[in-house]
Coordinates of C-alpha atoms in Angstrom, one line a residue:
M5 CA -170.4 -121.5 -138.3
M6 CA -173.2 -123.6 -136.7
T7 CA -173.9 -124.3 -133.1
R8 CA -177.0 -125.8 -131.4
E9 CA -178.9 -122.6 -131.0
S10 CA -177.7 -120.9 -134.0
I11 CA -176.3 -121.1 -137.7
K12 CA -175.0 -118.3 -139.8
I13 CA -176.4 -118.5 -143.2
E14 CA -175.9 -116.7 -146.3
L15 CA -179.2 -116.4 -148.7
H16 CA -177.9 -115.1 -151.6
C17 CA -174.9 -116.2 -153.4
H18 CA -173.1 -116.9 -157.0
T19 CA -170.9 -119.2 -159.2
V20 CA -169.2 -119.5 -161.7
F21 CA -172.3 -120.8 -163.1
S22 CA -174.0 -117.4 -163.3
L23 CA -172.4 -115.7 -166.8
D24 CA -171.0 -112.6 -164.1
G25 CA -170.2 -115.0 -161.2
L26 CA -166.4 -115.7 -160.6
M27 CA -166.2 -118.2 -157.5
D28 CA -165.6 -121.4 -158.0
F29 CA -166.0 -124.8 -155.5
D30 CA -163.1 -124.8 -153.7
S31 CA -162.9 -120.7 -153.3
L32 CA -166.4 -120.5 -152.1
M33 CA -165.6 -123.3 -149.4
R34 CA -162.7 -121.7 -148.1
T35 CA -163.9 -118.0 -147.9
A36 CA -167.3 -119.5 -146.8
E37 CA -165.3 -120.8 -143.8
A38 CA -163.2 -118.0 -143.5
V39 CA -166.5 -115.9 -143.0
G40 CA -168.0 -118.4 -140.3
L41 CA -170.7 -119.6 -141.8
G42 CA -172.3 -122.5 -141.5
A43 CA -174.8 -122.9 -144.5
L44 CA -175.6 -120.9 -147.7
A45 CA -178.1 -120.8 -150.7
I46 CA -176.5 -120.7 -154.2
T47 CA -179.1 -118.7 -156.0
D48 CA -177.1 -118.4 -159.8
H49 CA -179.0 -117.3 -162.6
D50 CA -181.5 -119.2 -164.3
T51 CA -179.8 -122.4 -163.1
V52 CA -179.6 -125.0 -160.0
D53 CA -176.6 -127.0 -162.3
G54 CA -174.0 -125.4 -160.0
A55 CA -176.0 -125.3 -156.7
R56 CA -176.5 -128.8 -157.5
E57 CA -172.8 -129.4 -157.9
F58 CA -171.5 -127.7 -155.4
Q59 CA -174.0 -129.6 -153.0
R60 CA -172.6 -133.0 -154.5
L61 CA -168.9 -132.0 -154.0
A62 CA -169.3 -131.1 -150.6
Q63 CA -171.5 -134.0 -149.2
A64 CA -169.2 -136.0 -151.0
R65 CA -166.1 -134.6 -149.1
G66 CA -167.9 -134.6 -145.6
L67 CA -167.6 -130.6 -145.7
P68 CA -169.9 -129.0 -142.5
L69 CA -171.2 -126.5 -145.0
E70 CA -174.3 -127.3 -146.0
I71 CA -175.9 -125.8 -149.4
I72 CA -179.3 -124.8 -150.6
I73 CA -180.2 -125.8 -153.7
G74 CA -181.5 -122.0 -155.5
E75 CA -181.9 -120.0 -158.1
E76 CA -182.2 -116.5 -159.2
K77 CA -184.9 -116.5 -161.9
T78 CA -184.9 -113.7 -164.7
L79 CA -188.7 -112.8 -165.4
S80 CA -190.4 -111.8 -168.7
D81 CA -189.7 -107.9 -167.3
G82 CA -186.5 -108.5 -166.5
S83 CA -186.9 -108.6 -162.3
H84 CA -185.6 -111.2 -160.6
L85 CA -187.0 -113.8 -158.1
I86 CA -185.5 -116.3 -155.8
G87 CA -186.9 -120.0 -155.2
L88 CA -184.5 -121.7 -152.3
F89 CA -184.9 -125.7 -151.4
L90 CA -185.5 -126.9 -155.0
E91 CA -186.1 -130.1 -156.8
Q92 CA -186.2 -128.7 -160.8
P93 CA -185.2 -125.5 -162.1
I94 CA -187.6 -122.8 -162.3
Q95 CA -189.1 -123.0 -165.9
S96 CA -191.4 -120.5 -166.4
C97 CA -190.6 -116.1 -167.0
E98 CA -193.9 -115.3 -165.6
L99 CA -194.0 -114.1 -162.0
R100 CA -197.4 -116.0 -160.9
D101 CA -196.5 -119.1 -162.5
A102 CA -192.8 -119.3 -161.2
V103 CA -194.3 -118.6 -158.0
G104 CA -196.8 -121.7 -158.2
E105 CA -193.6 -123.7 -159.7
I106 CA -191.5 -123.1 -156.6
E107 CA -194.2 -123.9 -154.2
A108 CA -195.4 -127.0 -155.8
Q109 CA -191.8 -128.4 -155.4
G110 CA -191.7 -127.7 -151.4
G111 CA -189.6 -124.4 -151.9
I112 CA -189.2 -120.6 -150.6
C113 CA -190.1 -117.8 -152.8
L114 CA -187.6 -114.3 -151.8
I115 CA -187.7 -111.0 -153.6
P116 CA -183.8 -110.1 -153.8
H117 CA -183.2 -106.4 -154.2
P118 CA -187.0 -105.7 -154.3
F119 CA -186.1 -101.6 -155.3
R120 CA -183.6 -102.1 -157.5
K121 CA -184.2 -100.2 -160.6
K122 CA -182.6 -102.5 -163.3
D123 CA -184.2 -105.8 -161.8
G124 CA -186.2 -105.0 -158.9
L125 CA -189.5 -107.1 -158.8
L126 CA -191.1 -104.0 -157.1
R127 CA -189.5 -101.1 -158.8
D128 CA -192.6 -99.9 -160.3
G129 CA -195.1 -100.3 -157.5
L130 CA -196.2 -102.7 -154.3
E131 CA -199.0 -104.5 -156.5
R132 CA -197.2 -107.6 -157.2
L133 CA -197.3 -108.4 -153.5
Q134 CA -200.5 -110.0 -153.6
V135 CA -199.1 -112.9 -155.6
F136 CA -197.4 -114.2 -152.6
G137 CA -200.5 -113.8 -150.7
D138 CA -199.7 -114.9 -146.9
G139 CA -197.3 -117.8 -147.8
T140 CA -194.1 -118.1 -146.9
A141 CA -191.9 -115.5 -148.6
G142 CA -189.2 -113.0 -148.1
F143 CA -187.9 -110.3 -149.2
E144 CA -184.4 -108.7 -148.9
L145 CA -184.6 -105.8 -147.0
F146 CA -180.6 -105.6 -146.6
S147 CA -178.7 -106.1 -149.9
A148 CA -174.9 -105.6 -149.8
K149 CA -174.9 -105.1 -153.6
C150 CA -177.3 -102.0 -153.1
S151 CA -177.6 -98.5 -152.2
Y152 CA -178.3 -97.4 -149.5
A153 CA -181.4 -95.8 -150.9
E154 CA -183.0 -98.6 -152.3
N155 CA -182.0 -100.4 -149.2
R156 CA -183.9 -97.6 -146.8
R157 CA -187.1 -98.1 -149.0
A158 CA -187.0 -101.6 -148.8
R159 CA -188.1 -100.9 -145.2
E160 CA -191.5 -99.8 -146.3
L161 CA -192.1 -103.8 -147.2
L162 CA -191.5 -104.5 -143.3
D163 CA -195.2 -104.2 -142.7
S164 CA -196.2 -106.3 -145.1
S165 CA -196.7 -110.6 -144.7
L166 CA -193.3 -110.6 -146.3
T167 CA -190.7 -111.5 -143.7
P168 CA -187.0 -109.6 -144.0
F169 CA -183.5 -111.9 -144.9
G170 CA -180.2 -110.1 -145.8
G171 CA -177.8 -111.2 -148.8
S172 CA -174.4 -110.2 -150.0
D173 CA -175.4 -111.1 -153.8
A174 CA -172.5 -112.3 -153.6
H175 CA -170.2 -112.5 -156.8
Y176 CA -166.5 -112.7 -155.9
E177 CA -164.4 -113.5 -152.9
C178 CA -164.7 -110.4 -150.9
D179 CA -168.2 -110.2 -151.5
L180 CA -169.2 -112.7 -149.5
G181 CA -170.5 -112.2 -145.8
E182 CA -171.2 -108.3 -146.3
S183 CA -174.3 -109.6 -145.1
V184 CA -175.4 -112.5 -143.4
N185 CA -178.4 -114.3 -141.4
V186 CA -178.3 -115.5 -137.5
I187 CA -181.1 -117.8 -137.3
T188 CA -182.1 -120.0 -134.7
W189 CA -181.2 -123.6 -135.3
E190 CA -184.2 -126.2 -135.6
G191 CA -182.6 -129.5 -135.9
D192 CA -182.5 -129.2 -139.9
L193 CA -181.5 -126.5 -142.2
K194 CA -184.9 -126.1 -144.1
T195 CA -187.2 -126.5 -140.7
S196 CA -184.7 -123.8 -139.6
V197 CA -185.1 -121.4 -142.6
V198 CA -189.1 -121.8 -142.7
H199 CA -189.8 -120.9 -138.9
M200 CA -187.1 -118.3 -139.7
L201 CA -189.5 -116.7 -142.5
Q202 CA -192.8 -117.6 -140.3
R203 CA -191.6 -115.6 -137.8
K204 CA -191.6 -118.2 -135.6
T205 CA -188.3 -118.2 -134.5
P206 CA -186.0 -115.4 -133.5
F207 CA -183.6 -114.0 -136.1
Q208 CA -180.9 -111.1 -136.8
I209 CA -180.0 -109.7 -139.6
L210 CA -176.2 -108.6 -140.1
G211 CA -174.6 -105.8 -142.9
K212 CA -171.7 -103.7 -143.6
T213 CA -171.6 -100.2 -142.8
Q214 CA -173.6 -97.9 -145.1
T215 CA -173.9 -94.0 -145.0
Q216 CA -177.0 -92.6 -146.7
S217 CA -174.4 -91.6 -150.0
S218 CA -173.4 -95.3 -150.1
P219 CA -173.7 -96.3 -154.1
E220 CA -174.5 -99.8 -155.2
R221 CA -171.6 -102.0 -155.5
A222 CA -170.3 -101.5 -159.2
Y223 CA -168.2 -104.0 -161.0
A224 CA -165.3 -102.7 -163.5
P225 CA -166.6 -99.3 -163.3
L226 CA -163.6 -98.2 -165.5
Y227 CA -164.2 -101.0 -167.7
Y228 CA -167.5 -100.8 -168.0
R229 CA -167.3 -96.6 -169.2
C230 CA -164.8 -97.1 -171.5
K231 CA -166.1 -100.1 -173.5
R232 CA -167.8 -98.6 -176.2
F233 CA -165.0 -97.3 -176.9
V234 CA -162.1 -99.9 -176.2
R235 CA -163.2 -103.8 -175.8
V236 CA -161.5 -106.7 -174.7
P237 CA -160.5 -109.1 -177.3
K238 CA -162.9 -112.4 -176.6
P239 CA -159.6 -114.4 -176.1
F240 CA -158.6 -112.3 -173.4
L241 CA -162.2 -112.0 -171.5
P242 CA -161.4 -115.2 -169.1
L243 CA -157.6 -114.0 -168.3
A244 CA -158.7 -110.0 -167.7
K245 CA -162.1 -111.5 -165.6
Q246 CA -159.0 -113.2 -163.3
C247 CA -157.4 -110.1 -163.4
Y248 CA -159.8 -108.3 -161.8
R249 CA -160.9 -111.0 -159.8
W250 CA -157.6 -111.2 -157.9
Y251 CA -157.3 -106.8 -157.8
R252 CA -160.8 -106.3 -156.3
N253 CA -160.3 -109.5 -153.7
K254 CA -156.9 -107.6 -152.7
R255 CA -158.3 -104.8 -152.6
H256 CA -161.7 -105.5 -150.1
G257 CA -160.2 -108.4 -148.5
V258 CA -161.1 -112.2 -148.1
G259 CA -163.3 -113.2 -145.0
R260 CA -164.9 -111.9 -141.7
K261 CA -166.4 -108.1 -142.4
P262 CA -167.3 -105.5 -139.6
L263 CA -171.2 -105.9 -139.7
V264 CA -173.6 -104.1 -137.8
E265 CA -176.9 -105.4 -137.1
V266 CA -179.9 -104.4 -139.6
Y267 CA -182.6 -106.0 -138.2
A268 CA -183.7 -108.4 -135.2
Y269 CA -186.8 -110.2 -134.3
P270 CA -188.6 -110.1 -131.9

């Protein structure tokens, strides 16, 4: 939802154009409206095709939701980097070159789930921060997909030159809105996001409640525990995914979630 004063924005979201994403255009638009979003960044894995297509459809239908074209790039070491406001997909799999590509096309760099063991860019140390210099860039202070411990560690970066943001890392409808950013509206979307990351305007990060024992969000955990013993036949995988999608959305609910303040600036 957007007013003259502020906009509620999701900065980390996946669609059916990600191999692990299950949201098509219509379901994403319905869910974004239910959550009360004014804008969202589509950050599919290693492609901008979905973001381009969803932005085109939203504009063609005259929908109020604004869509940012983004990409969550998998680098050569398996870590992830997000680019926003992209004109072209990110080609390089090396961090320094990928950052250069994003900045050359007027985009913004974000570090998702920085300390996630599997694919966090900073999971092995903070040395890579120097690649971002003093440019406009952000780090995911609160990832709704990460564990409490991983999100708590991300607070170490609050003293860095990077600006915090929150992300749902949504793959299913029930994930969307588990973390949102309420930012000052500055006349257009890109200016509003840039000014947030430059700390020129007030903003607030909201996220779902976590306790010290909160684990990382897991999808179909029982299936993955049994996968090496029992596999779903390939022809049935699409149906199995849709069944799990229905189950997960039913169990966790779709729409506005109770959120707490994670961070506020100033």
